[in-house]
Short mmCIF file of C-alpha atoms in Angstrom, two decimals:
data_model
loop_
_atom_site.label_atom_id
_atom_site.label_comp_id
_atom_site.label_asym_id
_atom_site.label_seq_id
_atom_site.Cartn_x
_atom_site.Cartn_y
_atom_site.Cartn_z
CA UNK A 1 0.00 0.00 0.00
CA UNK A 2 1.34 3.43 -0.98
CA UNK A 3 1.20 6.33 1.47
CA UNK A 4 2.06 10.00 1.25
CA UNK A 5 5.05 9.30 3.51
CA UNK A 6 6.56 7.28 0.65
CA UNK A 7 6.88 10.55 -1.27
CA UNK A 8 8.54 12.48 1.59
CA UNK A 9 11.45 14.46 0.17
CA UNK A 10 14.93 15.04 1.55
CA UNK A 11 14.89 18.84 1.21
CA UNK A 12 12.76 21.55 2.77
CA UNK A 13 10.95 23.84 0.29
CA UNK A 14 12.42 27.31 -0.13
CA UNK A 15 9.21 28.91 -1.40
CA UNK A 16 7.81 32.03 0.23
CA UNK A 17 5.58 31.41 3.24
CA UNK A 18 2.02 31.04 2.01
CA UNK A 19 2.99 30.23 -1.58
CA UNK A 20 0.38 28.20 -3.43
CA UNK A 21 3.08 25.75 -4.47
CA UNK A 22 2.96 24.15 -1.03
CA UNK A 23 -0.60 23.10 -1.72
CA UNK A 24 0.26 21.86 -5.21
CA UNK A 25 3.18 19.80 -3.83
CA UNK A 26 0.94 18.21 -1.19
CA UNK A 27 -1.83 17.59 -3.74
CA UNK A 28 0.52 15.83 -6.16
CA UNK A 29 1.93 13.58 -3.43
CA UNK A 30 -1.52 12.83 -2.02
CA UNK A 31 -3.01 12.03 -5.43
CA UNK A 32 -0.15 9.71 -6.42
CA UNK A 33 -0.37 7.87 -3.10
CA UNK A 34 -4.17 7.58 -3.16
CA UNK A 35 -4.04 6.14 -6.67
CA UNK A 36 -1.58 3.50 -5.42
CA UNK A 37 1.19 4.81 -7.68
CA UNK A 38 4.58 4.12 -6.11
CA UNK A 39 7.40 6.69 -6.43
CA UNK A 40 9.27 4.54 -8.96
CA UNK A 41 6.16 4.45 -11.15
CA UNK A 42 6.02 8.21 -11.73
CA UNK A 43 8.29 10.80 -13.25
CA UNK A 44 7.78 14.55 -12.94
CA UNK A 45 9.23 16.66 -15.75
CA UNK A 46 9.70 20.32 -14.86
CA UNK A 47 10.98 23.48 -16.51
CA UNK A 48 12.37 26.64 -14.93
CA UNK A 49 10.45 28.53 -12.28
CA UNK A 50 9.60 28.58 -8.57
CA UNK A 51 7.24 25.62 -8.83
CA UNK A 52 9.57 23.66 -11.08
CA UNK A 53 11.61 22.80 -7.99
CA UNK A 54 8.77 20.48 -6.93
CA UNK A 55 10.72 17.22 -7.54
CA UNK A 56 13.40 18.49 -5.14
CA UNK A 57 10.83 18.25 -2.36
CA UNK A 58 9.43 14.79 -3.10
CA UNK A 59 10.91 11.32 -3.37
CA UNK A 60 10.06 10.72 -7.02
CA UNK A 61 11.77 10.52 -10.38
CA UNK A 62 12.38 14.09 -11.54
CA UNK A 63 13.93 15.79 -14.53
CA UNK A 64 14.55 19.50 -15.07
CA UNK A 65 14.48 20.73 -18.65
CA UNK A 66 14.94 24.07 -20.39
CA UNK A 67 12.44 26.87 -19.90
CA UNK A 68 9.28 26.07 -21.83
CA UNK A 69 10.34 22.52 -22.75
CA UNK A 70 8.79 20.12 -20.18
CA UNK A 71 5.98 19.00 -22.51
CA UNK A 72 8.17 17.71 -25.39
CA UNK A 73 10.41 15.92 -22.88
CA UNK A 74 7.34 14.43 -21.18
CA UNK A 75 6.11 13.39 -24.63
CA UNK A 76 9.37 11.53 -25.23
CA UNK A 77 9.08 9.83 -21.85
CA UNK A 78 5.50 8.80 -22.62
CA UNK A 79 6.49 7.28 -25.97
CA UNK A 80 9.52 5.51 -24.52
CA UNK A 81 7.41 3.88 -21.81
CA UNK A 82 4.77 2.63 -24.23
CA UNK A 83 4.95 -1.10 -25.01
CA UNK A 84 3.13 -3.50 -27.33
CA UNK A 85 2.47 -6.20 -24.75
CA UNK A 86 1.09 -3.71 -22.21
CA UNK A 87 -1.10 -1.73 -24.59
CA UNK A 88 -1.91 1.55 -22.89
CA UNK A 89 1.03 1.36 -20.50
CA UNK A 90 0.24 2.82 -17.09
CA UNK A 91 3.25 1.26 -15.38
CA UNK A 92 4.90 4.69 -15.66
CA UNK A 93 2.90 7.87 -15.06
CA UNK A 94 4.27 10.96 -16.78
CA UNK A 95 3.60 14.40 -15.28
CA UNK A 96 4.76 17.79 -16.50
CA UNK A 97 4.70 20.38 -13.70
CA UNK A 98 5.57 23.96 -14.60
CA UNK A 99 4.46 27.59 -14.40
CA UNK A 100 2.34 29.81 -16.62
CA UNK A 101 5.36 31.66 -18.01
CA UNK A 102 6.95 28.32 -18.85
CA UNK A 103 3.87 26.58 -20.24
CA UNK A 104 1.84 29.42 -21.76
CA UNK A 105 4.76 31.63 -22.83
CA UNK A 106 7.85 29.90 -24.16
CA UNK A 107 6.04 26.55 -24.23
CA UNK A 108 2.72 27.66 -25.74
CA UNK A 109 3.30 25.84 -29.02
CA UNK A 110 4.21 22.60 -27.23
CA UNK A 111 1.09 22.92 -25.07
CA UNK A 112 -1.18 23.36 -28.10
CA UNK A 113 0.32 20.45 -30.04
CA UNK A 114 0.24 18.11 -27.04
CA UNK A 115 -3.47 18.86 -26.73
CA UNK A 116 -4.23 18.10 -30.38
CA UNK A 117 -2.07 14.95 -30.37
CA UNK A 118 -3.69 13.65 -27.19
CA UNK A 119 -0.40 12.41 -25.79
CA UNK A 120 -0.90 10.56 -22.51
CA UNK A 121 0.61 12.94 -19.96
CA UNK A 122 -0.74 14.94 -17.04
CA UNK A 123 0.18 18.60 -17.58
CA UNK A 124 -0.01 20.58 -14.32
CA UNK A 125 0.30 24.34 -14.92
CA UNK A 126 1.02 26.38 -11.79
CA UNK A 127 -0.72 29.55 -12.89
CA UNK A 128 0.23 32.42 -10.57
CA UNK A 129 -0.24 34.97 -13.37
CA UNK A 130 3.21 36.48 -12.83
CA UNK A 131 6.90 35.61 -13.27
CA UNK A 132 7.78 34.91 -9.65
CA UNK A 133 11.27 33.43 -9.93
CA UNK A 134 12.59 36.50 -11.74
CA UNK A 135 10.93 38.86 -9.26
CA UNK A 136 7.57 39.85 -10.60
CA UNK A 137 7.39 40.60 -14.32
CA UNK A 138 3.98 40.22 -15.96
CA UNK A 139 3.28 36.83 -17.54
CA UNK A 140 1.12 35.49 -20.42
CA UNK A 141 -1.86 35.17 -18.05
CA UNK A 142 -1.53 38.51 -16.22
CA UNK A 143 -4.41 40.98 -16.24
CA UNK A 144 -4.19 43.95 -18.64
CA UNK A 145 -2.94 47.00 -16.80
CA UNK A 146 -0.85 45.01 -14.32
CA UNK A 147 2.07 47.17 -13.20
CA UNK A 148 5.39 45.34 -12.91
CA UNK A 149 9.09 46.12 -13.51
CA UNK A 150 8.57 45.24 -17.19
CA UNK A 151 5.25 47.07 -17.45
CA UNK A 152 5.57 50.20 -15.28
CA UNK A 153 2.63 51.85 -17.06
CA UNK A 154 0.53 48.69 -17.07
CA UNK A 155 0.60 45.55 -19.23
CA UNK A 156 -0.93 46.06 -22.66
CA UNK A 157 -1.41 42.39 -23.55
CA UNK A 158 -4.60 40.46 -23.08
CA UNK A 159 -4.16 37.21 -21.13
CA UNK A 160 -3.85 33.81 -22.79
CA UNK A 161 -7.09 31.81 -22.12
CA UNK A 162 -5.48 28.41 -21.43
CA UNK A 163 -8.61 26.33 -20.86
CA UNK A 164 -10.43 27.69 -23.91
CA UNK A 165 -7.31 27.17 -26.02
CA UNK A 166 -6.90 23.59 -24.80
CA UNK A 167 -10.53 22.77 -25.61
CA UNK A 168 -10.22 24.41 -29.04
CA UNK A 169 -7.06 22.42 -29.80
CA UNK A 170 -8.79 19.12 -29.01
CA UNK A 171 -7.66 18.35 -25.46
CA UNK A 172 -9.62 15.42 -24.02
CA UNK A 173 -9.30 16.37 -20.32
CA UNK A 174 -9.38 20.02 -19.28
CA UNK A 175 -9.60 21.07 -15.64
CA UNK A 176 -8.78 23.84 -13.20
CA UNK A 177 -7.81 23.42 -9.56
CA UNK A 178 -7.03 25.65 -6.61
CA UNK A 179 -4.73 24.78 -3.67
CA UNK A 180 -7.09 26.62 -1.34
CA UNK A 181 -9.46 23.70 -2.04
CA UNK A 182 -6.87 20.96 -1.48
CA UNK A 183 -9.09 17.88 -1.42
CA UNK A 184 -10.82 19.07 -4.58
CA UNK A 185 -7.46 19.50 -6.32
CA UNK A 186 -6.37 16.02 -5.19
CA UNK A 187 -9.58 14.59 -6.68
CA UNK A 188 -8.93 16.28 -10.04
CA UNK A 189 -5.35 14.99 -10.12
CA UNK A 190 -6.58 11.49 -9.33
CA UNK A 191 -8.98 11.59 -12.27
CA UNK A 192 -6.27 12.95 -14.57
CA UNK A 193 -3.77 10.23 -13.61
CA UNK A 194 -6.08 7.61 -15.10
CA UNK A 195 -7.21 9.57 -18.12
CA UNK A 196 -6.64 8.17 -21.59
CA UNK A 197 -4.64 10.89 -23.33
CA UNK A 198 -3.61 14.47 -22.60
CA UNK A 199 -4.87 15.96 -19.34
CA UNK A 200 -4.44 19.66 -18.58
CA UNK A 201 -4.88 20.93 -15.02
CA UNK A 202 -4.53 24.69 -14.79
CA UNK A 203 -3.95 25.45 -11.09
CA UNK A 204 -4.74 28.89 -9.67
CA UNK A 205 -1.52 29.29 -7.69
CA UNK A 206 -1.53 32.31 -5.34
CA UNK A 207 1.77 34.22 -5.36
CA UNK A 208 1.78 36.06 -2.03
CA UNK A 209 4.95 38.04 -2.84
CA UNK A 210 4.75 39.31 -6.41
CA UNK A 211 1.04 39.10 -7.20
CA UNK A 212 -0.74 39.91 -3.95
CA UNK A 213 -3.91 41.24 -5.63
CA UNK A 214 -4.47 37.71 -6.99
CA UNK A 215 -3.76 35.76 -3.80
CA UNK A 216 -6.11 33.86 -1.47
CA UNK A 217 -8.25 36.87 -0.56
CA UNK A 218 -9.06 37.26 -4.26
CA UNK A 219 -9.81 33.61 -5.04
CA UNK A 220 -11.53 32.37 -1.86
CA UNK A 221 -14.82 34.28 -2.31
CA UNK A 222 -14.90 33.73 -6.07
CA UNK A 223 -14.14 30.08 -6.82
CA UNK A 224 -17.01 27.64 -7.18
CA UNK A 225 -17.08 23.96 -8.11
CA UNK A 226 -18.45 23.04 -11.51
CA UNK A 227 -19.87 19.74 -10.30
CA UNK A 228 -21.98 21.60 -7.75
CA UNK A 229 -23.30 23.85 -10.52
CA UNK A 230 -24.57 20.91 -12.58
CA UNK A 231 -21.98 21.26 -15.34
CA UNK A 232 -21.93 18.50 -17.98
CA UNK A 233 -18.28 17.57 -18.61
CA UNK A 234 -19.18 15.90 -21.91
CA UNK A 235 -20.59 19.12 -23.40
CA UNK A 236 -17.64 20.67 -25.25
CA UNK A 237 -19.43 23.89 -26.14
CA UNK A 238 -20.58 24.46 -22.57
CA UNK A 239 -17.06 23.71 -21.35
CA UNK A 240 -15.59 26.32 -23.69
CA UNK A 241 -18.10 28.91 -22.51
CA UNK A 242 -17.44 28.13 -18.85
CA UNK A 243 -13.68 28.36 -19.44
CA UNK A 244 -14.05 32.06 -20.30
CA UNK A 245 -15.92 32.86 -17.08
CA UNK A 246 -13.73 35.09 -14.94
CA UNK A 247 -14.44 37.86 -12.46
CA UNK A 248 -16.89 37.72 -9.60
CA UNK A 249 -17.19 33.95 -10.12
CA UNK A 250 -14.35 31.64 -11.14
CA UNK A 251 -15.14 27.98 -11.88
CA UNK A 252 -12.88 25.13 -10.77
CA UNK A 253 -13.18 21.44 -11.50
CA UNK A 254 -13.31 19.35 -14.68
CA UNK A 255 -14.54 21.43 -17.63
CA UNK A 256 -14.34 18.79 -20.35
CA UNK A 257 -13.55 15.10 -20.57
CA UNK A 258 -13.94 12.46 -23.23
CA UNK A 259 -12.56 8.96 -23.64
CA UNK A 260 -13.66 8.67 -27.27
CA UNK A 261 -10.28 9.65 -28.72
CA UNK A 262 -7.33 7.23 -28.74
CA UNK A 263 -4.14 8.56 -27.22
CA UNK A 264 -1.24 9.41 -29.49
CA UNK A 265 0.91 6.55 -28.23
CA UNK A 266 -1.86 4.01 -28.75
CA UNK A 267 -1.70 4.74 -32.46
CA UNK A 268 2.04 4.14 -32.74
CA UNK A 269 4.04 0.96 -33.02
CA UNK A 270 5.99 0.51 -29.76
CA UNK A 271 9.53 1.81 -29.55
CA UNK A 272 11.93 -0.74 -31.00
CA UNK A 273 9.26 -2.83 -32.68
CA UNK A 274 10.08 -4.01 -36.17
CA UNK A 275 7.77 -2.71 -38.88
CA UNK A 276 8.28 -4.67 -42.12
CA UNK A 277 8.76 -2.51 -45.20
CA UNK A 278 7.40 -4.16 -48.30
CA UNK A 279 8.55 -3.18 -51.77
CA UNK A 280 5.27 -1.31 -52.23
CA UNK A 281 5.78 0.71 -49.02
CA UNK A 282 9.38 1.53 -49.96
CA UNK A 283 8.29 2.74 -53.41
CA UNK A 284 5.56 4.89 -51.83
CA UNK A 285 8.06 6.45 -49.40
CA UNK A 286 10.50 7.16 -52.20
CA UNK A 287 7.73 8.82 -54.20
CA UNK A 288 6.85 11.07 -51.23
CA UNK A 289 10.47 12.18 -50.94
CA UNK A 290 10.75 13.21 -54.58
#
């Protein structure tokens, strides 16, 4: 039996007191343990950012990549762990854990293509709507008018709508969590860990140092759970409309989910498997290259 203690790390987190990443770290460890996934059965791919230090604080396979590149590395890990005799291989669970600047800025193209390919990874985006590690510049999800060292007169850009974009690109599991509702976030992660294909979890991650206007006092009175509002997770149009709701009420939970699409890896021959090339196939390939 797997317990959260099995994921206890050897280092103490260095995040600011009250940072939402503490809740995300606990939620990830709790979800993995509750789903009976042992530490050797999971790998967490991270980029560059405050939250990307998460594997330092948990006993789990971890790999740092370049800024904006966790998703392609996680894709490679997913493909490498796929095997013919195991079909949809869940012996290894692949998670990408990174921030909004990493995933929706430098990595936006990777995010969009992972969604349309339906690659079998869990993509956890720690969305604090600011660049925290580099001391508070505005990010791809910051509000227009946000004043920062890089936008002293207020940010001019409109924010990236990650959930709407994921749904538009064909993602088969789209959700939003909030560490202020820890058990709810754990439940979403548990569902995502057993999803067939790409699962996005955008996490509202309060940054109590560089984005205080969007910390717990902002989210606590606004968030509401989609399942309590009677939302139908199979209705893609309704999910897209809900994903754009922001202001006095902010929905959290699973927006859209479908198991009708095969995952990307299910459609590929396993790594290392021999695929016979007949004379007809070789001629066709040569014709394509001309």
